[in-house]
Coordinates of C-alpha atoms and ligand atoms in Angstrom, one line a residue:
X236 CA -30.0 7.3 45.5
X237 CA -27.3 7.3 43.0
X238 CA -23.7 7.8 44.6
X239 CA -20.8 9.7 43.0
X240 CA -18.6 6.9 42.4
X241 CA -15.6 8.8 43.5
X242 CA -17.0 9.0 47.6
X243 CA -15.0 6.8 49.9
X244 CA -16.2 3.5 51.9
X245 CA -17.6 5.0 54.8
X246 CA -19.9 7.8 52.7
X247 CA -21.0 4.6 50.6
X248 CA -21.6 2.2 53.8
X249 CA -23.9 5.8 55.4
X250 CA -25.7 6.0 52.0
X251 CA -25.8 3.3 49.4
X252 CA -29.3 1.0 49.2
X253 CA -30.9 3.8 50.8
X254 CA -34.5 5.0 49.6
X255 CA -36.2 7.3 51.3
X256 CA -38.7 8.8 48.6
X257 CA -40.0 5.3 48.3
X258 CA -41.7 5.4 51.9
X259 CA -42.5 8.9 53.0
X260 CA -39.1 10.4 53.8
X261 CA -38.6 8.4 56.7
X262 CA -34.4 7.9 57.0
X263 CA -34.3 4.7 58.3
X264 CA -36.6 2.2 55.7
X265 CA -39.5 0.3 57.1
X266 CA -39.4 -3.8 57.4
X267 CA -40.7 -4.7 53.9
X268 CA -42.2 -8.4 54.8
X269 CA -43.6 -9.2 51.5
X270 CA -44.2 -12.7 49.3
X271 CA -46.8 -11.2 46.8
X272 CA -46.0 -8.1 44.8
X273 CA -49.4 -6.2 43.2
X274 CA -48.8 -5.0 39.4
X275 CA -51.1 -2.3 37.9
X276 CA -51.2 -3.3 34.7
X277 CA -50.3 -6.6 32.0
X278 CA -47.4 -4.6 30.8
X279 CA -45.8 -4.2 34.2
X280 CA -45.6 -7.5 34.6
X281 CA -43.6 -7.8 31.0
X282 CA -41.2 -5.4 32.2
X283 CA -40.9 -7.2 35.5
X284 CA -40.0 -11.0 33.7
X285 CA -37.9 -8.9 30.8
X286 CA -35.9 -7.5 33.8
X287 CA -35.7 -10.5 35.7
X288 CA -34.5 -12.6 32.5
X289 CA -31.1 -10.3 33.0
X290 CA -30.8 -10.4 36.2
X291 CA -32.4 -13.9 37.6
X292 CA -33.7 -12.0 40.2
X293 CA -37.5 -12.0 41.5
X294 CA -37.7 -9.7 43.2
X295 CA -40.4 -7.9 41.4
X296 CA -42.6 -10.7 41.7
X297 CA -41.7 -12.1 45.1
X298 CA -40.0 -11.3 48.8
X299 CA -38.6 -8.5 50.5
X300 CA -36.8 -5.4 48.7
X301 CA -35.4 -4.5 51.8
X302 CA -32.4 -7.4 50.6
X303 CA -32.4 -6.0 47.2
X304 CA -31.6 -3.0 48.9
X305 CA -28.9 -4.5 51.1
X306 CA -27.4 -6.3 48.1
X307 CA -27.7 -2.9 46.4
X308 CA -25.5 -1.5 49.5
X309 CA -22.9 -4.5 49.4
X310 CA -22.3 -3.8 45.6
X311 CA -21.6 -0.5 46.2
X312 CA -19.0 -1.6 48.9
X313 CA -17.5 -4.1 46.5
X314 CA -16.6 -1.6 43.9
X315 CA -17.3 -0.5 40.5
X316 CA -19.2 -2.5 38.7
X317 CA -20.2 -5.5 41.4
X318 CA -23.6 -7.0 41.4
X319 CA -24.0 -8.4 44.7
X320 CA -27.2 -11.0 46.5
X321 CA -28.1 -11.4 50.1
X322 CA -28.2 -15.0 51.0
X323 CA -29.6 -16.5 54.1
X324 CA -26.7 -17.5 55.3
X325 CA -22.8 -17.8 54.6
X326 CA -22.9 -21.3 54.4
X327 CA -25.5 -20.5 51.8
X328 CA -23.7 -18.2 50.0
X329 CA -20.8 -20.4 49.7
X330 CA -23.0 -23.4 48.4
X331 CA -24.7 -21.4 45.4
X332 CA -21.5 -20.0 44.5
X333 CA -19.6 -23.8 44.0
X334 CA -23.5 -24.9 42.5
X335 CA -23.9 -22.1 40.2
X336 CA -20.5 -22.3 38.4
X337 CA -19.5 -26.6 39.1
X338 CA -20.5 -29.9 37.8
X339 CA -20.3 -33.3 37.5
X340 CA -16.6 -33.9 36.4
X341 CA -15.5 -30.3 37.5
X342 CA -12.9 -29.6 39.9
X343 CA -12.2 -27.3 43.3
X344 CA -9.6 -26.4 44.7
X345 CA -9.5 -25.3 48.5
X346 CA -7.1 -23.7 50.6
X347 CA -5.8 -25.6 53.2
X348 CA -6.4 -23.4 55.8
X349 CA -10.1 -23.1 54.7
X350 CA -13.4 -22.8 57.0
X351 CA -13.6 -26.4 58.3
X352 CA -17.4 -26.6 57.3
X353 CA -16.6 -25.3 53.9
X354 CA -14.5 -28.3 53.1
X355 CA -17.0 -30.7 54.5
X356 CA -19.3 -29.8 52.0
X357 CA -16.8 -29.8 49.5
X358 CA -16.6 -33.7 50.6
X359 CA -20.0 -35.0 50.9
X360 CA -22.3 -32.5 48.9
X361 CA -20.2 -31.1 45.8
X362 CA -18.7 -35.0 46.2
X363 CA -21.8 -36.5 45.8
X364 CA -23.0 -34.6 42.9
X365 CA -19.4 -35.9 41.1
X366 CA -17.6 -32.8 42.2
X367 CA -13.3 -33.4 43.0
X368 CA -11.3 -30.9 45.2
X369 CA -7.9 -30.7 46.5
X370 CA -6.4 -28.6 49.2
X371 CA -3.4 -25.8 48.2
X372 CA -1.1 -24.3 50.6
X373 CA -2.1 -20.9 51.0
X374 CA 1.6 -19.7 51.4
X375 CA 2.1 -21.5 47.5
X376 CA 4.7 -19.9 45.3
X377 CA 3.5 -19.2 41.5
X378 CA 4.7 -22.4 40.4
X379 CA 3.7 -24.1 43.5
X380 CA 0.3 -23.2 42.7
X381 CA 0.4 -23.6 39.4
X382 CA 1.4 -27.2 40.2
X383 CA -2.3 -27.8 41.7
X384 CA -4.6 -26.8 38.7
X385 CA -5.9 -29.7 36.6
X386 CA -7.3 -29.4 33.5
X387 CA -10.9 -29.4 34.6
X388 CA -9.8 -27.3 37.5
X389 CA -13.0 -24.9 36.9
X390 CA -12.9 -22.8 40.2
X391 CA -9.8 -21.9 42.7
X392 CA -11.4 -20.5 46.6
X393 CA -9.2 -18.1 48.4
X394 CA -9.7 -17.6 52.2
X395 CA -7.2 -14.8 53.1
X396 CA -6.3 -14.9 56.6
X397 CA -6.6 -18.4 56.3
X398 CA -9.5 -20.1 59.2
X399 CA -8.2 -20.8 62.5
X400 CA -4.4 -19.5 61.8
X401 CA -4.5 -16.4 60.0
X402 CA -2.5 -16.9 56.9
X403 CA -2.7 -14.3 54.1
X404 CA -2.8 -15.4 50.7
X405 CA -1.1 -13.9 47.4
X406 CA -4.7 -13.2 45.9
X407 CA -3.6 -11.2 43.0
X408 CA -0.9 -13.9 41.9
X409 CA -3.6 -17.0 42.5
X410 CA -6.3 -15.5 40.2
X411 CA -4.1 -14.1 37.3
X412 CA -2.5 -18.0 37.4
X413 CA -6.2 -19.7 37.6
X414 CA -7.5 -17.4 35.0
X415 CA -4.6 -18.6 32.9
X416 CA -5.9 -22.0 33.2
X417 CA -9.8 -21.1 33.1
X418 CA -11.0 -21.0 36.3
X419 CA -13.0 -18.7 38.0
X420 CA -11.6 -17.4 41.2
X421 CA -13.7 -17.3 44.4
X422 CA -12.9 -15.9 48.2
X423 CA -14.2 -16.5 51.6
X424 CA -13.7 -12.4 52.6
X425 CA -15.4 -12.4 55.8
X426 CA -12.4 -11.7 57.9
X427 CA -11.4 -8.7 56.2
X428 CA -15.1 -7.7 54.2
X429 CA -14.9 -5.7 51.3
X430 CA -13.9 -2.4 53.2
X431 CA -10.5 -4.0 54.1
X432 CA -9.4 -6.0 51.4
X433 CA -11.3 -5.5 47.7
X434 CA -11.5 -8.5 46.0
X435 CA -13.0 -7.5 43.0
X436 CA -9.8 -5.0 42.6
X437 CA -7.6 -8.0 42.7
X438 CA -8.6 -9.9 40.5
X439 CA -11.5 -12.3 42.2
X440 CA -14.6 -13.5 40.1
X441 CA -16.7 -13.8 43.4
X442 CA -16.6 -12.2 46.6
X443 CA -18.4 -14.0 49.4
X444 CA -19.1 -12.5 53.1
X445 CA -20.5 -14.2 56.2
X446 CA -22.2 -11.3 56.4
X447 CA -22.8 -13.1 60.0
X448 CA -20.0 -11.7 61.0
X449 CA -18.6 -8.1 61.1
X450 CA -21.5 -6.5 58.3
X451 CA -24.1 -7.3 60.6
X452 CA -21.6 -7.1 63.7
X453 CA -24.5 -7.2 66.4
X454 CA -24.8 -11.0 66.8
X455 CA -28.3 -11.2 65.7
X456 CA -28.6 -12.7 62.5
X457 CA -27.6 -15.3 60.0
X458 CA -26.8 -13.7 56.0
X459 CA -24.4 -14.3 53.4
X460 CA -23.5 -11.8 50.5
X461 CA -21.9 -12.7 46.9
X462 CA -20.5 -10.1 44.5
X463 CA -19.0 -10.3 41.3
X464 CA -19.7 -9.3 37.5
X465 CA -23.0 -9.0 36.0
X466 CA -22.5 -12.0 33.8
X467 CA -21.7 -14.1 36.4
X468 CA -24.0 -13.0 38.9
X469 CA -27.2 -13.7 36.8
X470 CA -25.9 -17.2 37.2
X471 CA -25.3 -17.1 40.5
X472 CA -28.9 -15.3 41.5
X473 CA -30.8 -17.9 39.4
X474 CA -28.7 -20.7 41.2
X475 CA -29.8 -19.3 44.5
X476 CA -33.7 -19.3 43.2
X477 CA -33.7 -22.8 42.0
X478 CA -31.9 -23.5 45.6
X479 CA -34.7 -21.9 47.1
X480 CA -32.9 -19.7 49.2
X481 CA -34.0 -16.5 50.3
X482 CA -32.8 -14.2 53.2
X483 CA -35.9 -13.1 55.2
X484 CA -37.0 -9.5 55.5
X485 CA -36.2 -8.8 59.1
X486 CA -32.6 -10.3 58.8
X487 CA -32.0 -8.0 56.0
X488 CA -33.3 -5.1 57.8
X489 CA -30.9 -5.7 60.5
X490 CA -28.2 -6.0 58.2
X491 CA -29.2 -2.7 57.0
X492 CA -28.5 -1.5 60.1
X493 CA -25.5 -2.9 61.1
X494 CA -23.8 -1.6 57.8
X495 CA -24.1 1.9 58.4
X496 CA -21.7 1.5 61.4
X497 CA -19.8 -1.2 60.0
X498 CA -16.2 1.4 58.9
X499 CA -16.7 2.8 62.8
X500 CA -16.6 -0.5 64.1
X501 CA -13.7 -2.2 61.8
X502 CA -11.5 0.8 62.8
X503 CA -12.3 -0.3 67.1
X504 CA -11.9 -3.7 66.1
X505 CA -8.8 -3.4 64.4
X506 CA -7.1 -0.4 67.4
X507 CA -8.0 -2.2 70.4
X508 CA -7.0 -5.9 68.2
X509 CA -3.5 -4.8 67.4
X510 CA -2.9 -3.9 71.2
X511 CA -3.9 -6.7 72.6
X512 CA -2.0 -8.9 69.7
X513 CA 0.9 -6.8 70.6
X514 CA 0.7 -6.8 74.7
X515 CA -0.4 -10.6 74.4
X516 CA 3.5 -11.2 72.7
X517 CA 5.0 -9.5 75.6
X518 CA 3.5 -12.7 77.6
X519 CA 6.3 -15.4 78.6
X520 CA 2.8 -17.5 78.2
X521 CA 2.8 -16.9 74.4
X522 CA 4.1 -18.4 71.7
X523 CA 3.0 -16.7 68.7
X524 CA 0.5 -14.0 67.9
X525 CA -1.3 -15.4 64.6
X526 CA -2.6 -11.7 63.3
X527 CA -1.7 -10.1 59.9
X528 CA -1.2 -6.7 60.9
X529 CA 2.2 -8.2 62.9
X530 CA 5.6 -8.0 61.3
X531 CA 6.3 -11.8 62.0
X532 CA 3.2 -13.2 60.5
X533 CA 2.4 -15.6 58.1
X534 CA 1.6 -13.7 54.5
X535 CA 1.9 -9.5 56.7
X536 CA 4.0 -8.2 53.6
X537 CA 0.8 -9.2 51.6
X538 CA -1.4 -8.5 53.8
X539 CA 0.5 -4.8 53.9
X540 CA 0.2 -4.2 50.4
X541 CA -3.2 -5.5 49.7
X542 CA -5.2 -4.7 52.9
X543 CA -6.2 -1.0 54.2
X544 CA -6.4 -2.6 57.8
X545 CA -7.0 -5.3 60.1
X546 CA -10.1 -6.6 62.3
X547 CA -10.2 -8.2 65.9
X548 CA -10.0 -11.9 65.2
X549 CA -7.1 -13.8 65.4
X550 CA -4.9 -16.3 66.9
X551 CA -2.6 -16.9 70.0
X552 CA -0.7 -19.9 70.5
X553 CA 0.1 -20.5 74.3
X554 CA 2.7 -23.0 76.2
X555 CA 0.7 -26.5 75.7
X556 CA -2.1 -26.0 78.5
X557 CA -3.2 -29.5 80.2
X558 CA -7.6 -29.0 80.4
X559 CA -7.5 -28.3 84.0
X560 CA -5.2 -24.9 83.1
X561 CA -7.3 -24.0 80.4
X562 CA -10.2 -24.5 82.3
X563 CA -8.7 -21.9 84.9
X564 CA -7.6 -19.8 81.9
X565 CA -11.3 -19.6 80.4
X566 CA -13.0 -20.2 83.9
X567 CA -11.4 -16.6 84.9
X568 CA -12.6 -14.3 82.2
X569 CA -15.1 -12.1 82.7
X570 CA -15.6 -10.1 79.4
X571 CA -13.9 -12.6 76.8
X572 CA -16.8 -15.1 76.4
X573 CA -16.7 -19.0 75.0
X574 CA -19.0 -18.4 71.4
X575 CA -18.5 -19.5 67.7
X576 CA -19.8 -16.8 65.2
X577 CA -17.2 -14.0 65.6
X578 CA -17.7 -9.9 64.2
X579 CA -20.4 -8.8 66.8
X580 CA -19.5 -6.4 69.3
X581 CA -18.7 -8.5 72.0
X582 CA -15.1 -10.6 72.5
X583 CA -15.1 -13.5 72.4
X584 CA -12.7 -17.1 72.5
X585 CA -12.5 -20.1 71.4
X586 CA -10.0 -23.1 72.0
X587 CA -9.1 -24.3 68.0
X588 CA -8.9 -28.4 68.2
X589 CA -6.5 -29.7 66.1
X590 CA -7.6 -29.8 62.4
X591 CA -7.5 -33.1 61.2
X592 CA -8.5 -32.3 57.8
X593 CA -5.2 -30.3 56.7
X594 CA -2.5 -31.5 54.6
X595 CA -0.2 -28.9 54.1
X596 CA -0.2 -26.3 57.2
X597 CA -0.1 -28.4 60.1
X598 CA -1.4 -26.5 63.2
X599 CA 0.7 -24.4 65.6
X600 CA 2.3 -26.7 68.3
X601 CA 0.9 -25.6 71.5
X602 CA -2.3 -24.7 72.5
X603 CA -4.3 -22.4 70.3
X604 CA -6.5 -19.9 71.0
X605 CA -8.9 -17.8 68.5
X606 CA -9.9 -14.2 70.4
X607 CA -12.4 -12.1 68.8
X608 CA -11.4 -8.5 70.0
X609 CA -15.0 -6.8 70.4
X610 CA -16.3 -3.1 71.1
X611 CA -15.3 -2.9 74.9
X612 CA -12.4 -0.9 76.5
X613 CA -9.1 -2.5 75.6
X614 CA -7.9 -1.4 79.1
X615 CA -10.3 -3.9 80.5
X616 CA -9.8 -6.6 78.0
X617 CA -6.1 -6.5 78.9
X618 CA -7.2 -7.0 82.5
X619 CA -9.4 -9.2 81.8
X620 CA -6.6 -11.0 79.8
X621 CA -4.1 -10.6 82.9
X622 CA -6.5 -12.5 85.4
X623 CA -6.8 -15.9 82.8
X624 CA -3.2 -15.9 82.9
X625 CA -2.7 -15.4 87.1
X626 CA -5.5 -17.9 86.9
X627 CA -3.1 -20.7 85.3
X628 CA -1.2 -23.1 87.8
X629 CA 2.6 -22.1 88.9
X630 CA 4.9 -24.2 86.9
Ligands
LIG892 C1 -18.9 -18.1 59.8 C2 -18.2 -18.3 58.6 C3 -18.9 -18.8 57.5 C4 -20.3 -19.3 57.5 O1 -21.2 -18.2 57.8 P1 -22.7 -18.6 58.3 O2 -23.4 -17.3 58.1 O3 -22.5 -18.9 59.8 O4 -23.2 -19.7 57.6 C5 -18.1 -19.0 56.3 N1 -16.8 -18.6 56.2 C6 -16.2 -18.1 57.3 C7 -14.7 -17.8 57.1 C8 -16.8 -18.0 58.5 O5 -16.1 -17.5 59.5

């Protein structure tokens, strides 16, 4: 259906990508498992590769429209204007978007507080095909910044909070400078997805999601999204067929699911987050809270004039925990589990090693902690919080 472009996120997430007069009525669309597509006729098949010569999509020939009608969803999230693709994974999505746009010669440039795996395969793949990259400080002042484009600096990635340590970056300021220079600006905007932070709005070529993480939000699926203009996105949507990537049709049906809550669920995320970042500073254990939505954060005045909200991941630095305390720590929860893969509805931690790979930001001196605040009660993940720390040895 076609949506007044004036409705707010959560009528788009309820509606957008939706068809029902395309099987029988029915609200919630079938699985569409397809590889072959039937045409009527010869000139249905003209129209189908005169369509796809715009878009690089195949759709009409091949695979599941239930991701066309996804993507179709995510555009509408990204804003006016956005062409979006559902990739199988945000790995993958990250991959097409440096292959569609870099070559031999060209050069990247990272943030330094980027997803670890992200600047692995800026190393060995994108380094292998002849591709250079550099790491920025995501804090960067204009001329800072500025500092770090080369002439055959073809494409600048934002992650913003920053991996691991939650830095917010000044998006706006990074892609008017890199546009300036002629590159093309990306972002990693899993954390925040397109309902909390827009990057099309400010400025970003491409927009990139895990949808992994909070669009599918149930922990059942690998996807990754793109979004950006037309003109770029034909690029980017034949770069992902000659890659051979395409999400399969149950995935995307699950995705289609998980969307229509996914404004419900950031707003839990982000109420019972910010109480337990704020009780969690109370704690003569803690260091530092690393979340945006907290006055003393790294990048919050940005983050408070770009973002509409926060979500339930982020960071907590504790006293400098030998492994037999953080093994009582983790050893007494009950309902914050040990897991990678963050935005379902479950919370979740993590202890964050020591990145190696950074060269501006070095990490938080003490022992780090990454919580994923999921869907339960904050009251009992605060007392689920309170036994870890009566768990920890007497000093
Ligand atoms: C998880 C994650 C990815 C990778 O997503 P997958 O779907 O697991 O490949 C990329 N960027 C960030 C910031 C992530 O957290």
């Amino acid at each position: 259906m076609t949506l007044d472009p004036r409705v707010k996120p959560d009528t788009i997430a309820t509606h957008a990508g939706r068809h029902p007069a395309a099987h029988g009525g029915s609200v919630s669309p079938p699985v569409d498992r397809a590889a072959t597509r039937i045409f009527t006729d010869l000139a249905e098949i003209e129209a189908a590769h005169a369509e796809a010569g715009v878009t690089g999509r195949l759709s009409a020939f091949l695979g599941s429209r239930g991701a066309d009608q996804v993507a179709e969803a995510i555009a509408a999230l990204e804003g006016p204007g956005a062409v979006a693709t559902l990739t199988s994974s945000g790995m993958s999505a990250l991959a097409i978007t440096f292959l569609a746009f870099l070559g031999q010669g060209d050069h990247l440039l990272l943030p330094d507080t980027v997803f670890g795996p992200t600047r692995d395969m800026a190393r060995d793949l994108l380094g292998r095909m002849g591709i250079s990259f550099d790491l920025y400080h995501p804090l960067a002042s204009e001329a800072e910044f500025r500092a770090c484009l080369r002439p055959n600096t073809r494409m600048v990635l934002t992650e913003s909070p920053g991996s691991n340590t939650f830095e917010v970056q000044d998006v706006p300021m990074i892609a008017r400078v890199a546009h300036e220079a002629g590159a093309l600006v990306a972002i990693d905007n899993s954390w925040a997805t397109p309902l909390l932070f827009a990057p099309l709005a400010h400025g970003v070529d491409l927009s990139i999601c895990a949808a992994t993480k909070y669009l599918a939000g149930h922990s059942d699926l690998i996807l990754g999204t793109i979004a950006g203009r037309r003109e770029l996105m034909t690029q980017v949507m034949t770069t992902q067929r000659q890659m051979g990537d395409t999400p399969g049709a149950d995935d995307a049906w699950l995705l289609a699911r998980g969307l229509r809550t996914l404004p419900l669920r950031l707003r839990q995320h982000d109420a019972s987050g910010r109480r337990i970042a704020t009780a969690l500073q109370a704690r003569p254990e803690v260091r530092q809270v690393l979340h945006p939505a907290l006055p003393d954060a790294a990048g919050h005045a940005l983050w408070a004039r770009d973002f509409t909200g926060a979500t339930g991941l982020f960071g907590v630095v504790l006293d400098p925990l030998e492994r037999p305390a953080l093994e009582a720590f983790l050893g007494a929860l009950r309902l914050f589990t040990l897991g990678y893969s963050w935005g379902g509805f479950e919370s979740l931690i993590l202890p964050v090693a020591a990145d190696t790979g950074r060269q501006h930001l070095p990490m938080p001196d003490g022992t780090l902690l990454r919580l994923h605040v999921g869907l339960e009660d904050p009251d009992d993940l605060l007392a689920d919080l309170d036994a870890a720390f009566a768990a920890l040895p007497k000093a």
